[in-house]
Structures are given as structure tokens and as C-alpha cells.
Coordinates of C-alpha atoms and ligand atoms in Angstrom, one line a residue:
X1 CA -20.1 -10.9 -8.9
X2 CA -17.9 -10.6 -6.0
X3 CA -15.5 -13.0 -7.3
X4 CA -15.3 -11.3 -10.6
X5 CA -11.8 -9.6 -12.0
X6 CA -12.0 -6.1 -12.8
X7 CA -12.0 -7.0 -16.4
X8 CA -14.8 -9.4 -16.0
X9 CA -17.0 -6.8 -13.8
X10 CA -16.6 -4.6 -16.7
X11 CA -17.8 -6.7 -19.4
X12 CA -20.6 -7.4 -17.5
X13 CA -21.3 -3.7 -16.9
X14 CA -20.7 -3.1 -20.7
X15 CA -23.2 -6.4 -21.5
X16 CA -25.4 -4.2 -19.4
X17 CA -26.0 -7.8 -16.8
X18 CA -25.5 -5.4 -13.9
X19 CA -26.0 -1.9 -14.0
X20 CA -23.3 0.4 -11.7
X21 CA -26.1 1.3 -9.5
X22 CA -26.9 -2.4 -8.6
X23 CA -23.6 -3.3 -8.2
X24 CA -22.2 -0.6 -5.9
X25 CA -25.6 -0.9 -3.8
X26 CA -24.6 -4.5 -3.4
X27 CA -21.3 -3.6 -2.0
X28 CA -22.5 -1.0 0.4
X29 CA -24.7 -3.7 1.9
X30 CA -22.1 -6.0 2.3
X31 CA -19.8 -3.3 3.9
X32 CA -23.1 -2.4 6.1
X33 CA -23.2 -6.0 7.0
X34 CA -19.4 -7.1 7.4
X35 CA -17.6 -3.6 8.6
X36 CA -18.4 -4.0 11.6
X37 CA -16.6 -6.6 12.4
X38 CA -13.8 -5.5 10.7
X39 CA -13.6 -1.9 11.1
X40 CA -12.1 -1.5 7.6
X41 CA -14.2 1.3 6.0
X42 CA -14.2 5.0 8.0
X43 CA -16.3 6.7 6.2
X44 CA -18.9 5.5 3.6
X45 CA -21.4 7.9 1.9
X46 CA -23.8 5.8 0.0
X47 CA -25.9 8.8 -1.7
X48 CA -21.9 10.3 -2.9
X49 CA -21.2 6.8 -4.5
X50 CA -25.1 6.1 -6.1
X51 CA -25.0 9.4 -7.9
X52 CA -21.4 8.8 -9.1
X53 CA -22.7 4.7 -10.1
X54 CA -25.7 6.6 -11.8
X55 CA -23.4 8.6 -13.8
X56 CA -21.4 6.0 -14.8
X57 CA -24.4 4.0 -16.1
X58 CA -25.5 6.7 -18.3
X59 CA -21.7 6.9 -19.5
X60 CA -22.2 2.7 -20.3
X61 CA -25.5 3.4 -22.0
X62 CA -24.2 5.3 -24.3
X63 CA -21.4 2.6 -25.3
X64 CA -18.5 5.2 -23.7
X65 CA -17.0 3.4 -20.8
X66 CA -13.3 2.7 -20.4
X67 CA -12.4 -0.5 -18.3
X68 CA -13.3 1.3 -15.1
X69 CA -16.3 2.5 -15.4
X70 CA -18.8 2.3 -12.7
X71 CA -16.6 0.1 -10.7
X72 CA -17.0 1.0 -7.2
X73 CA -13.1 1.7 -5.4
X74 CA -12.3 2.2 -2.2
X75 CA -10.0 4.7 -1.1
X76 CA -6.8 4.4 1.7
X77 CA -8.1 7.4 4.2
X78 CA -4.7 9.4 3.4
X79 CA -6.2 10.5 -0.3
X80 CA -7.9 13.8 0.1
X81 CA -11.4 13.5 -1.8
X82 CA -13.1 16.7 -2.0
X83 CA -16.1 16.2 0.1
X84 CA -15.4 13.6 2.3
X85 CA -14.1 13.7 5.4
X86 CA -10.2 12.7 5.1
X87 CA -8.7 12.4 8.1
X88 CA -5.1 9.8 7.9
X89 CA -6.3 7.5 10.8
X90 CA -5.6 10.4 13.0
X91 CA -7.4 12.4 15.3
X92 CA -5.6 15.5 14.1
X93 CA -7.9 15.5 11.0
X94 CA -10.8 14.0 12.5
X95 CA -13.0 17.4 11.6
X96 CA -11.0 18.1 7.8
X97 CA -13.4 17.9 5.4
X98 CA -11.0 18.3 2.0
X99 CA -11.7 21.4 0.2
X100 CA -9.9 19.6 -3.4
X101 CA -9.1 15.8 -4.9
X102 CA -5.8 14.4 -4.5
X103 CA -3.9 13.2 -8.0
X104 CA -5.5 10.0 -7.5
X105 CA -8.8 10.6 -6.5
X106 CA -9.0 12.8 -9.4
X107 CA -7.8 10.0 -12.2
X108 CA -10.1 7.1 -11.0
X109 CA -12.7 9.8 -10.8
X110 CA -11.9 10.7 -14.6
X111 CA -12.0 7.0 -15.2
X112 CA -15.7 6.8 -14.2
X113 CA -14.8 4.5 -11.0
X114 CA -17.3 5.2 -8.1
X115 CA -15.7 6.2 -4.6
X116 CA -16.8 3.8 -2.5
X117 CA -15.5 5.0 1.0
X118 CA -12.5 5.5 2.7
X119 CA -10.6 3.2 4.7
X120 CA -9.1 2.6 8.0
X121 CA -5.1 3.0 8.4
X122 CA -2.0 3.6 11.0
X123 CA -2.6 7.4 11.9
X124 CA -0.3 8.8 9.6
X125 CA 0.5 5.3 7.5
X126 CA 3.0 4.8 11.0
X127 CA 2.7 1.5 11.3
X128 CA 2.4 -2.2 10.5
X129 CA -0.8 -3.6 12.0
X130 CA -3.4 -0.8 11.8
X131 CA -3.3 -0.5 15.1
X132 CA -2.1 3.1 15.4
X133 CA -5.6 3.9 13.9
X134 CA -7.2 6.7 16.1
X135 CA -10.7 4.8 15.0
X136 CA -9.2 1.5 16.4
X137 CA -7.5 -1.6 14.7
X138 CA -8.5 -3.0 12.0
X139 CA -9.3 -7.2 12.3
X140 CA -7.8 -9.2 9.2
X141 CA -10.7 -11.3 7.3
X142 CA -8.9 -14.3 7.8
X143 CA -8.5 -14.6 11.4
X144 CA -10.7 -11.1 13.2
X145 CA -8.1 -11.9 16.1
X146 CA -5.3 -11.1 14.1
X147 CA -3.8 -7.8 12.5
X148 CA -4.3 -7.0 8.9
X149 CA -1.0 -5.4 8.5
X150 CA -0.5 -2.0 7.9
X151 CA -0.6 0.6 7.7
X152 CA -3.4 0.2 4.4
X153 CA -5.0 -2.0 6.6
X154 CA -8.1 -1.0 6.2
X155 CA -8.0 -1.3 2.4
X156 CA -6.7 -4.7 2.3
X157 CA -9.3 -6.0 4.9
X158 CA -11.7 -4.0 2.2
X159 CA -10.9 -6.0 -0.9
X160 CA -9.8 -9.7 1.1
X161 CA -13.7 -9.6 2.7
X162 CA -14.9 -8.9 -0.5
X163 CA -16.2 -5.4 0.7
X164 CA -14.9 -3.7 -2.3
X165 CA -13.5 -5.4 -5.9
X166 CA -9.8 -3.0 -5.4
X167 CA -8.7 0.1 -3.5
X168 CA -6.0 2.2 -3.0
X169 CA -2.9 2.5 -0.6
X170 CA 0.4 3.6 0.0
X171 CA 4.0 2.1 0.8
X172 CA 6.8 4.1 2.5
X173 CA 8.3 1.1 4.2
X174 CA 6.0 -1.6 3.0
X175 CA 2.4 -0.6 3.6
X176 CA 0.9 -1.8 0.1
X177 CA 3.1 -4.9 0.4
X178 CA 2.7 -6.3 3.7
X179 CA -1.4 -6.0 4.1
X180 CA -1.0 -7.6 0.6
X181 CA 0.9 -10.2 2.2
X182 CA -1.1 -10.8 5.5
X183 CA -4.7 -10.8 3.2
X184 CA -3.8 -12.8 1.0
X185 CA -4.3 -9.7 -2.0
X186 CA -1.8 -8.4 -4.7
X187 CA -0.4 -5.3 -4.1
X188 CA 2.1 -3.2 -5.8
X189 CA 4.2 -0.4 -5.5
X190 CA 5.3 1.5 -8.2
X191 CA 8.6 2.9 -9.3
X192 CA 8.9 6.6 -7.2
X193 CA 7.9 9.3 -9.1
X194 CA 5.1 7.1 -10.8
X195 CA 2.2 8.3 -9.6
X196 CA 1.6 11.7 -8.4
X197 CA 1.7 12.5 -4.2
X198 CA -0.3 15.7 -5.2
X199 CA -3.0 15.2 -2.3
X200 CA -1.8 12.6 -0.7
X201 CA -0.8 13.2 2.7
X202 CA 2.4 13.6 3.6
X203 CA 4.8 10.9 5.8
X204 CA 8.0 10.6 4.2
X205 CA 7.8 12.6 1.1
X206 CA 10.8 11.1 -0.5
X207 CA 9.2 7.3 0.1
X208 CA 5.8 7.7 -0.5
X209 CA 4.0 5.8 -3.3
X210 CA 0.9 5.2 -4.1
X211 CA -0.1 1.8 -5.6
X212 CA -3.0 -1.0 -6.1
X213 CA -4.5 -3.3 -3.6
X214 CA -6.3 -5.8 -5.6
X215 CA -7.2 -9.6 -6.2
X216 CA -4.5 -10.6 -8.7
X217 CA -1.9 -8.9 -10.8
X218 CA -3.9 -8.1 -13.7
X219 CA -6.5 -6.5 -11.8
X220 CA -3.4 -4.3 -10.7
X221 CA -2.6 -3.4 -13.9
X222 CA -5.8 -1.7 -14.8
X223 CA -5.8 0.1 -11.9
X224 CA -2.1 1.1 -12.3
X225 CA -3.1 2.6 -15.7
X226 CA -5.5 4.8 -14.5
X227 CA -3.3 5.8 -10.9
X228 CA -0.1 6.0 -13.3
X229 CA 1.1 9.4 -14.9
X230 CA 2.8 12.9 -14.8
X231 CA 1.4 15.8 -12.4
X232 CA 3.2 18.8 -12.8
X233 CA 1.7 19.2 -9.6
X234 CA 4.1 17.3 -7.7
X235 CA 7.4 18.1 -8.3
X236 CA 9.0 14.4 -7.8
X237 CA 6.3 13.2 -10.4
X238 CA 8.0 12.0 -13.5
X239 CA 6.8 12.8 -17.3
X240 CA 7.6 9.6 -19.2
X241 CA 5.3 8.4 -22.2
X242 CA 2.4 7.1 -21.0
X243 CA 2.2 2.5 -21.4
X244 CA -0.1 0.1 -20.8
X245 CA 1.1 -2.2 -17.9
X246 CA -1.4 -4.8 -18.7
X247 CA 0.7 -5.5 -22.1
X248 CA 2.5 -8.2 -21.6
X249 CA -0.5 -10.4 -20.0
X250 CA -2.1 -11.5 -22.9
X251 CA -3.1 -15.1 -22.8
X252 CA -0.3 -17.7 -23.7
X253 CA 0.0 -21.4 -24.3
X254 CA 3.5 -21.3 -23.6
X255 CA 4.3 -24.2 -20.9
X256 CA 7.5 -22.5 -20.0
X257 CA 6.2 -18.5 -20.3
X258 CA 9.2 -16.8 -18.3
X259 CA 11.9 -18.8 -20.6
X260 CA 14.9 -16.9 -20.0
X261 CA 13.9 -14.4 -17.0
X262 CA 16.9 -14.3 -14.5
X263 CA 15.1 -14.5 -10.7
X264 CA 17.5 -13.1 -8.4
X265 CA 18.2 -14.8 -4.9
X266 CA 19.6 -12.6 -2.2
X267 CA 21.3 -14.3 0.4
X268 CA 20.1 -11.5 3.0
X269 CA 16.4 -12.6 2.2
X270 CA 17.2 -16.6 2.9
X271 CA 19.1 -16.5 6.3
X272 CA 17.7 -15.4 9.4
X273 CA 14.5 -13.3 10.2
X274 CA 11.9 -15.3 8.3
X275 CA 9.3 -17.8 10.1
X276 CA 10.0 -21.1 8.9
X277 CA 6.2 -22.0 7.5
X278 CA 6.6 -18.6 5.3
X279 CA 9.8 -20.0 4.1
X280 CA 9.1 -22.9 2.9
X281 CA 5.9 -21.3 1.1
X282 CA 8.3 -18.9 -0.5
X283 CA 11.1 -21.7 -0.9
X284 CA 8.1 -23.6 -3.1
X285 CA 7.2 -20.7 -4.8
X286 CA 10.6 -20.3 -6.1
X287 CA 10.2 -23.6 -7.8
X288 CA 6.8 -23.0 -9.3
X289 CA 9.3 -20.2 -10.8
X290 CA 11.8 -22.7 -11.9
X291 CA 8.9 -25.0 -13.9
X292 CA 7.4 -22.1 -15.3
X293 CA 11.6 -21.7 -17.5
X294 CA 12.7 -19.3 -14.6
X295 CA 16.3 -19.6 -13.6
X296 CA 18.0 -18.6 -10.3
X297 CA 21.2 -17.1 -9.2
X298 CA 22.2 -16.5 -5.7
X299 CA 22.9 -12.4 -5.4
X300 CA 23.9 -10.3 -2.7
X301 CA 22.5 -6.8 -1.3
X302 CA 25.1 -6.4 1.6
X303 CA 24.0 -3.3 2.7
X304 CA 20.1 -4.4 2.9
X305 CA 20.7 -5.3 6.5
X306 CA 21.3 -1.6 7.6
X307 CA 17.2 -0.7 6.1
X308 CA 15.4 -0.7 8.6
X309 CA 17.8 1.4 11.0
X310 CA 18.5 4.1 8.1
X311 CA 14.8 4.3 7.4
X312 CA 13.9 5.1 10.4
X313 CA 16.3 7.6 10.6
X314 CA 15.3 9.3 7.0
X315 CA 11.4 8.8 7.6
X316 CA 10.9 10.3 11.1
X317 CA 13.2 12.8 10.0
X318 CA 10.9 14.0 7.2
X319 CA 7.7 13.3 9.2
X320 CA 9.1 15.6 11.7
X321 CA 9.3 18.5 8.8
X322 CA 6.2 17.3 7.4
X323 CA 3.8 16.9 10.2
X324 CA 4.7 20.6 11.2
X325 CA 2.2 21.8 9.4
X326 CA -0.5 20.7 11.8
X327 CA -0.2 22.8 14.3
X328 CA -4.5 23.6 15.5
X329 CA -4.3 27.5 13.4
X330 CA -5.4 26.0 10.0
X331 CA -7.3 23.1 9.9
X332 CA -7.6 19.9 11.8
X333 CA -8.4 19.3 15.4
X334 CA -7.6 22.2 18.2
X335 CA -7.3 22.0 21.6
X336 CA -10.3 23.5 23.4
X337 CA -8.8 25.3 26.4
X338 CA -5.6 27.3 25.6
X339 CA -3.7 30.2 27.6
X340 CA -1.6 31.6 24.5
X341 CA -0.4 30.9 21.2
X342 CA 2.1 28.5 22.5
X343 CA -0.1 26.5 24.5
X344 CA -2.7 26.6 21.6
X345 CA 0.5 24.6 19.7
X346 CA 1.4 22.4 22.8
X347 CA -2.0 20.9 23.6
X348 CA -3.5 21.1 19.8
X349 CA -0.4 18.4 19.1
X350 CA -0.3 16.6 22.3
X351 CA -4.0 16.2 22.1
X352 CA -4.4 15.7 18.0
X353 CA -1.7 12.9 17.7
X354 CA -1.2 9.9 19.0
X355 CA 1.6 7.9 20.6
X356 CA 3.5 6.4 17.3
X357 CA 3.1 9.4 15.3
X358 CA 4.8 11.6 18.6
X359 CA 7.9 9.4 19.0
X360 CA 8.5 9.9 14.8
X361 CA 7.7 13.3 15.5
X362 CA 10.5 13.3 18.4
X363 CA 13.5 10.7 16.7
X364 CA 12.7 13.2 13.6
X365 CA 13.2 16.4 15.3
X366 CA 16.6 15.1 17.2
X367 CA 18.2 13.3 14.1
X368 CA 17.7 16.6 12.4
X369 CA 19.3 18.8 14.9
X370 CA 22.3 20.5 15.1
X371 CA 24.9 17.8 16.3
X372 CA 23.2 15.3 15.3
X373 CA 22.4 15.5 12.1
X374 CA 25.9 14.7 10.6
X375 CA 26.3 11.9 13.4
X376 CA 22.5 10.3 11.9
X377 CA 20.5 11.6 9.0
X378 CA 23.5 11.8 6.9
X379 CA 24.8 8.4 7.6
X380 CA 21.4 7.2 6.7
X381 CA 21.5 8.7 3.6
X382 CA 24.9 7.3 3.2
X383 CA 23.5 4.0 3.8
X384 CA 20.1 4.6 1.2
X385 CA 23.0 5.4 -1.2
X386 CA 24.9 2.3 -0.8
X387 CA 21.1 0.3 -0.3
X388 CA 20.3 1.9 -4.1
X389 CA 23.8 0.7 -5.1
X390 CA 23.4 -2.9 -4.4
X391 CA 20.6 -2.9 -6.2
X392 CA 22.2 -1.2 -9.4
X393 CA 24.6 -4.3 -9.4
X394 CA 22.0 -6.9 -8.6
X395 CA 19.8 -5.7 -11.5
X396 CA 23.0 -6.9 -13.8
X397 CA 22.8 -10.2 -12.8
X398 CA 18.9 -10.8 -12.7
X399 CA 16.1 -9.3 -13.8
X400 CA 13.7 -9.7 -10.8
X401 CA 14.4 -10.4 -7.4
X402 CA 12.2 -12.7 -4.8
X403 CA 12.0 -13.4 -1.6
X404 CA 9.2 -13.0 1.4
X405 CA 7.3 -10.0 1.8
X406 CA 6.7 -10.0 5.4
X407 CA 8.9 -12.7 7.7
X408 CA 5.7 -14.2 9.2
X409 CA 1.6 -14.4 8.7
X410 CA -0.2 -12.0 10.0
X411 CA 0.4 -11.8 14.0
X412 CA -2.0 -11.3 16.9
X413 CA -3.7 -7.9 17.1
X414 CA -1.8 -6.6 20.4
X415 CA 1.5 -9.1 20.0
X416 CA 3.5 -6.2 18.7
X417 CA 1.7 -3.0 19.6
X418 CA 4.0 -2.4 23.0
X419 CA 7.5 -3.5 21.1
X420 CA 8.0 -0.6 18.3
X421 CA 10.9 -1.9 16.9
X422 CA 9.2 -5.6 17.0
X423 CA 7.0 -3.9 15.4
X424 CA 9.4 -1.8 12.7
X425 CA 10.7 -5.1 11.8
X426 CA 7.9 -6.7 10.4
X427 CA 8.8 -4.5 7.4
X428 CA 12.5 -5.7 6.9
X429 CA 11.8 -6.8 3.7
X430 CA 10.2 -4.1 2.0
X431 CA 11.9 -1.4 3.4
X432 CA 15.0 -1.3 1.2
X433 CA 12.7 -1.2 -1.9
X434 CA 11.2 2.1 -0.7
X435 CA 15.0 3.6 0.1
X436 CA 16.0 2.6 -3.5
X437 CA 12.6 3.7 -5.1
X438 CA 12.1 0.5 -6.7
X439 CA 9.1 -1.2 -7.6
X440 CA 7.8 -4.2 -5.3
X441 CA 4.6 -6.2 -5.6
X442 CA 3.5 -8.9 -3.1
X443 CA 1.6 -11.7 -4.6
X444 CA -0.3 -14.4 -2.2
X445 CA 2.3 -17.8 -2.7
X446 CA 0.0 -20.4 -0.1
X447 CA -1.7 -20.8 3.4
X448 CA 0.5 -21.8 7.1
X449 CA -2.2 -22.5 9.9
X450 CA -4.8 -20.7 7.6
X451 CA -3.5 -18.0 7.3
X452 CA -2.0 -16.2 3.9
X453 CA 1.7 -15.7 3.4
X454 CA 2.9 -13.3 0.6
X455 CA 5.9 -13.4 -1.6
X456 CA 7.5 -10.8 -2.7
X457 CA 9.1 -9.4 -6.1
X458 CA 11.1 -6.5 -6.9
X459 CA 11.9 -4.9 -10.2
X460 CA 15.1 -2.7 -11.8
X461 CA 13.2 1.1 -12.1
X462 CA 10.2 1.5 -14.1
X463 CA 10.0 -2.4 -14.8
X464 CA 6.3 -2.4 -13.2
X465 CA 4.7 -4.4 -16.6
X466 CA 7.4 -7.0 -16.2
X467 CA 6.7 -7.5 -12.6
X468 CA 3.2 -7.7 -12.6
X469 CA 3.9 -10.2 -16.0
X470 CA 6.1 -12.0 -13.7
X471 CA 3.3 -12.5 -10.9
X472 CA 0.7 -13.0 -13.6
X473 CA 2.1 -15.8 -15.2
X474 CA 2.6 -17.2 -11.2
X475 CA -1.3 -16.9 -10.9
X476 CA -2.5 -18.5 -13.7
X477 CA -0.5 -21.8 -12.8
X478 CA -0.8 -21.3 -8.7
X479 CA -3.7 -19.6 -8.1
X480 CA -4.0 -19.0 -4.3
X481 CA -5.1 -15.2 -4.8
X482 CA -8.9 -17.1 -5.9
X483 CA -9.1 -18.4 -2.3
X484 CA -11.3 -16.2 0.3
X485 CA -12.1 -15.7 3.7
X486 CA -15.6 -17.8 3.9
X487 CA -17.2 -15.8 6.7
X488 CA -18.3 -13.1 4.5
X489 CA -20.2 -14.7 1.8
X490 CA -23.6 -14.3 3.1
Ligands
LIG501 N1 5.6 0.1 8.8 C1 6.4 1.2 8.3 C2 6.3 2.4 9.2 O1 5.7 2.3 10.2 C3 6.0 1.6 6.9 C4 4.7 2.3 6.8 C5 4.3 2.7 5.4 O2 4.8 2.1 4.4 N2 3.5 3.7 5.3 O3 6.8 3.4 8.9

């Protein structure tokens, strides 16, 4: 069962082989077995998830499921899920109970899915290993010594161990992507303004997506169908008439299925930055392309070089505004000794959040500020401009554009955690995505010393059933997303 797509789960459900209840028992054993030595899962709450699996099982019995039904999910810990204790990776929300169900929560809930925990991630989803975690790192399936990218670490490690079938994450610079990447999952991130942030807690509110972490791309489109959709809740959300991103999967006999699709090249994703063993991967997955009737064209996005350094201008500067709120009066954690109202501020923060999320509190608070702001967060949105723009005129030559997801396989847990900006630039090639609001998905494209390497493809707006048709079609003729980690199969 644990090797099962979504869609195959589901007809076994439907086929009444496994009932909800069995099969969500037999992944809270495993995750009783395995998270420990992974540290992916932060809070389970097996009676929560049995009733829900119960539930869903009468649902099946009467012949009413949808393709979700009592499939057990896990959720990124950023999600508030009324109930549970939701608390970012940080020790700021390590007592917040949510009162209320974020966008998402609500839909898979509607769907009939069972919550099967939340998951470990970078306090704050600051970060590319996991390590910012204020519950610890989380250790990648495939290598424990090794980082499982971030910051929905803890999600990815979920689904590559086989802990859960799919969760849930987020991407503001990459953090769907690159855990998608170093696990050797699919994850994508939708077109901003796809799914609703109502719930979701805040980093960068104008780079925040939720998206799927699954096993392939058609297990992302089912859940994509159920995350996708307007919420006049959220005011970036965007009402467009509902589709079916699983529609152009359908099986074909076509040798050559992507006759005629344009793959784009950029130049800026083929010279320097990239380890040489992801390369080549990538280089050979570009040729699977080429078999399957793609054709290339070198393009240029000249500005792409400036991402990372105007994203972390525009996201710390918005974290600043955003992680104002938490200030010990509300909710959250409070310091226990305090002289005054200012102190009560002073130690609440100092104590509540840890080192990362401080310095993107402080870079945020100084590019904002008066003198400043013209000389930085102004040119960085002069840059996201000109990022967006490149795009625009790439997008008339090709219709998707490839290149790595992440310039090497997952690193050692500790290589990177002293060097931030070592650290910042494991995300230089999924950053720009986020600054343009593009979609991105990461698809696994082959193994370097054992370890998974993703490659990466990015779509014109709103183009998320072509992509994930794009990576489909990849997977059925390539299909490194079946291959697991083997230590968790007892
Ligand atoms: N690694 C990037 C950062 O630290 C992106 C994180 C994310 O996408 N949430 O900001």
C-alpha cells in the first residue's frame, strides 16, 4: 500500500480492500516506528485522525467519496488546524493551539482527507535545511546525516520515508521545490494567488504559496484540485473558473507525447553555481525531453542573477512587518520575568525566536527604514520588476523552462548552518520563480552518490496542468520518483 498513487489508494478504498481506519492506523505505526529517526512529524494525534478515517469510511460505504477520501495527509506545521497545536517550527508558537482552519486545512478536510499530523520546518519557513527548526533538524530518508532541505522539510522527509502517501508545504524562495529536490518527491508550486494564504502563517506575504509534496506529478494534481481555488478570504486570492489539473494526463500511446512543446534553456541556469553530478543529471534529463518530441532553445533571463540579493531584501522586509504581530500580549510564548511593558516585548521576542528568524527580523526592519528604503527595498522591487519581465519575454519563445532545482544533492546537516548566505544560495534557482509568481515544480531526474537530484520546470502564469503534463509524461518514460529509501520498509 505504501507504494500506491493517490489514485490507486482510492480505488482500493472505494473497492472497500482497505478501509480508512486500517490504512491511517498503518501509517501512524510507521510514523511511531521511523519519526524518530527522522524528526519529521511534530505533532501527531492518532485518536483526531481515527475518528476523521472513521468518518471517511462511512462516507465510502455509502458509495460518496471523491478521490480523497480517507486518505491520510500530512500537514507543513505553518497551516493553522483548529485543534492542533500549530506552532511554525518556532518557539514563539510552541503553546498556540489554533482556535480556526487555515484555507487549506479546511479544503482537504471538505475532501474527506484525514489530518495525519503536522510536520517539522525552518522556524518561520526561514530556511533551507530544516535546521532553523526550534524542535531540531530534520534528517533526509536517504542519507539521516544529511539535510532534507527546507524549509518543508519535515513534510518531504514525511512522504520520501513513506510516513505519509502526500502533504502539504509552502515555497517563498523555493521550500516546496528544493525538499522536493533533495527527497527525491514531486513538488509544486502554484501560480500566486492560487491557493488561498487564509491561515497560513505569514513570512513574505507577497511570495507565499502553498503547494503539493507528493510521489509523482499526478499525485500532485489531485491534491492541487482540492488545495486550488478562490477565498475571498485572502485578498491576493484570485477567482478564476475552477479546472481540473489532472486533464491533460490521460494515458497515451503517443511515442513522441510533447511533439511540439518549446523547452526553454536559460543560459543563467547552465553556467556556473551548479555541482557538476547534478548537471549532468539535469543535462540527461533534457534529452529524455528531446526523445519524448521536445525541442530546445537557448533563452536568457539577464536579470535572474540579481534573485537572490533582491529577495532577501523584499522578504525580510515583509517578515519584519509581519512577524510584528507576535509580540507575548496575544498569543504565543511570553517571557516569564518582565519589569514593564517594554521589557515584556524585549524578552517575549528575544526569547520566542530564534537566531535566523532575528537577523530577517533585523535586515527587514533597516531596509524598510527611513533612508534606506529608497537606497534597498525599492531597488529590489526594481529588480522583481525587471526578474518578472524576463520572464514575459522568455515565455514568447518557449513554453516551459528547465533547469536544476537546487545546484547540489542534499548537503551535510551542519555544512551550511554557520554560512547564511551559503546557505541562502542553495535556493538560487527557485527564487526568481517566487519574485515573478510563477509556477515551478521539481520532479526527481536520477541519483549522484545515492542521493536524489531534482530538476526543475517553470511555467508562463496559471500554466500549472501543462507543467505537471510536462513532468508526467517525464515519469512515465524515466521513472526515478518509484525509487525509495529502503531503510524504512519494515
Ligand atoms: N530558503 C529561503 C529562505 O530561507 C526560502 C524559504 C521558503 O521558501 N519558505 O527564505
Amino acid at each position: 500500500m505504501i507504494e500506491h498513487s493517490l489514485q490507486a489508494i482510492a480505488r482500493a478504498l472505494a473497492n472497500r480492500e482497505i478501509s480508512s481506519v486500517e490504512l491511517t492506523q498503518h501509517y501512524l505505526d510507521r510514523i511511531d516506528r521511523h519519526n524518530p529517526r527522522l524528526n519529521a512529524y511534530l505533532s501527531v494525534d492518532a485518536a483526531s485522525s481515527l475518528a476523521q478515517a472513521s468518518a471517511a469510511d462511512a462516507q465510502l460505504a455509502k458509495g460518496e467519496g471523491g478521490p480523497l477520501t480517507g486518505i491520510p495527509i500530512a500537514h507543513k506545521d505553518i497551516f493553522c488546524a483548529k485543534g492542533w497545536l500549530t506552532t511554525c517550527g518556532s518557539r514563539m508558537l510552541s503553546n498556540f493551539v489554533s482556535p480556526y482552519d487555515a484555507a487549506v486545512i479546511s479544503r482537504f478536510k471538505a475532501a474527506g482527507a484525514v489530518m495525519l499530523g503536522k510536520t517539522n520546518m525552518d522556524e518561520f519557513a526561514m530556511g533551507s535545511s530544516n535546521e532553523t527548526s526550534f524542535y531540531g533538524p530534520v534528517n533526509n530518508p536517504w542519507d539521516t546525516s544529511r539535510v532534507p532541505g527546507g524549509s518543508s522539510g519535515g513534510s518531504a522527509a514525511a512522504v520520501a520515508a513513506r510516513l505519509t502517501p502526500a502533504a502539504t508545504g509552502t515555497d517563498t524562495g523555493g521550500s516546496i521545490r528544493q525538499p522536493a529536490a533533495l527527497c527525491n518527491l514531486t513538488g509544486l508550486k502554484p501560480t500566486y494567488g492560487v491557493v488561498s494564504r487564509y491561515g497560513m502563517i505569514a513570512f513574505a506575504s507577497s511570495l507565499d504559496q502553498a503547494g503539493p509534496l507528493g510521489r509523482s506529478a499526478a499525485d500532485c494534481a489531485t491534491l492541487l484540485n482540492v488545495m486550488a481555488g478562490f477565498d475571498e478570504r485572502d485578498s491576493t486570492s484570485l477567482d478564476r473558473t475552477p479546472e481540473d489539473y489532472s486533464r491533460e494526463l490521460a494515458v497515451t500511446t503517443n511515442a513522441k507525447p510533447l511533439a511540439g512543446l518549446r523547452i526553454g534553456l536559460p543560459e543563467q541556469f547552465f553556467g556556473e553555481g551548479c555541482s557538476p553530478e547534478v548537471m549532468q543529471l539535469v543535462e540527461s534529463a533534457i534529452t529524455e525531453y528531446r526523445k519524448l518530441g521536445a525541442e530546445t532553445v537557448t533563452i536568457s533571463l539577464p536579470s535572474m542573477t540579481l534573485s537572490v540579493a533582491a529577495y532577501y531584501v523584499i522578504a525580510p522586509a515583509e517578515a519584519s512587518s509581519n512577524l510584528a504581530r507576535f509580540d507575548g500580549v496575544r498569543y504565543g510564548y511570553r517571557a516569564p520575568e518582565y519589569q514593564d511593558l517594554n521589557e515584556l516585548y524585549c524578552r517575549s521576542r528575544a526569547q520566542g525566536f530564534g537566531a535566523e528568524v532575528k537577523r530577517r527580523i533585523l535586515i527587514g526592519t533597516y531596509v524598510l527604514s527611513h533612508g534606506y528604503y529608497d537606497a534597498y527595498y525599492l531597488q529590489a522591487q526594481r529588480i522583481r520588476r525587471l526578474i518578472a519581465n524576463d520572464f514575459t519575454r522568455a515565455f514568447q519563445q518557449c513554453d516551459v523552462i528547465v533547469g536544476p532545482t537546487s545546484p547540489s544533492t542534499a548537503f551535510k546537516l551542519g555544512e551550511k548552518a554557520s554560512d547564511p548566505v551559503q546557505m541562502y544560495l542553495s535556493d538560487i534557482y527557485t527564487i526568481a520563480v517566487n519574485l515573478a509568481g510563477l509556477p515551478g515544480i521539481s520532479i526527481p531526474c536520477g541519483f549522484a552518490g545515492g542521493l536524489p537530484a531534482g530538476l526543475q520546470l517553470i511555467g508562463d502564469y496559471f500554466t500549472e496542468a501543462r507543467l505537471l503534463n510536462v513532468a508526467h509524461r517525464y515519469q512515465q518514460a524515466n521513472p526515478w520518483h518509484l525509487q525509495r529509501p529502503t531503510s524504512f520498509d519494515d
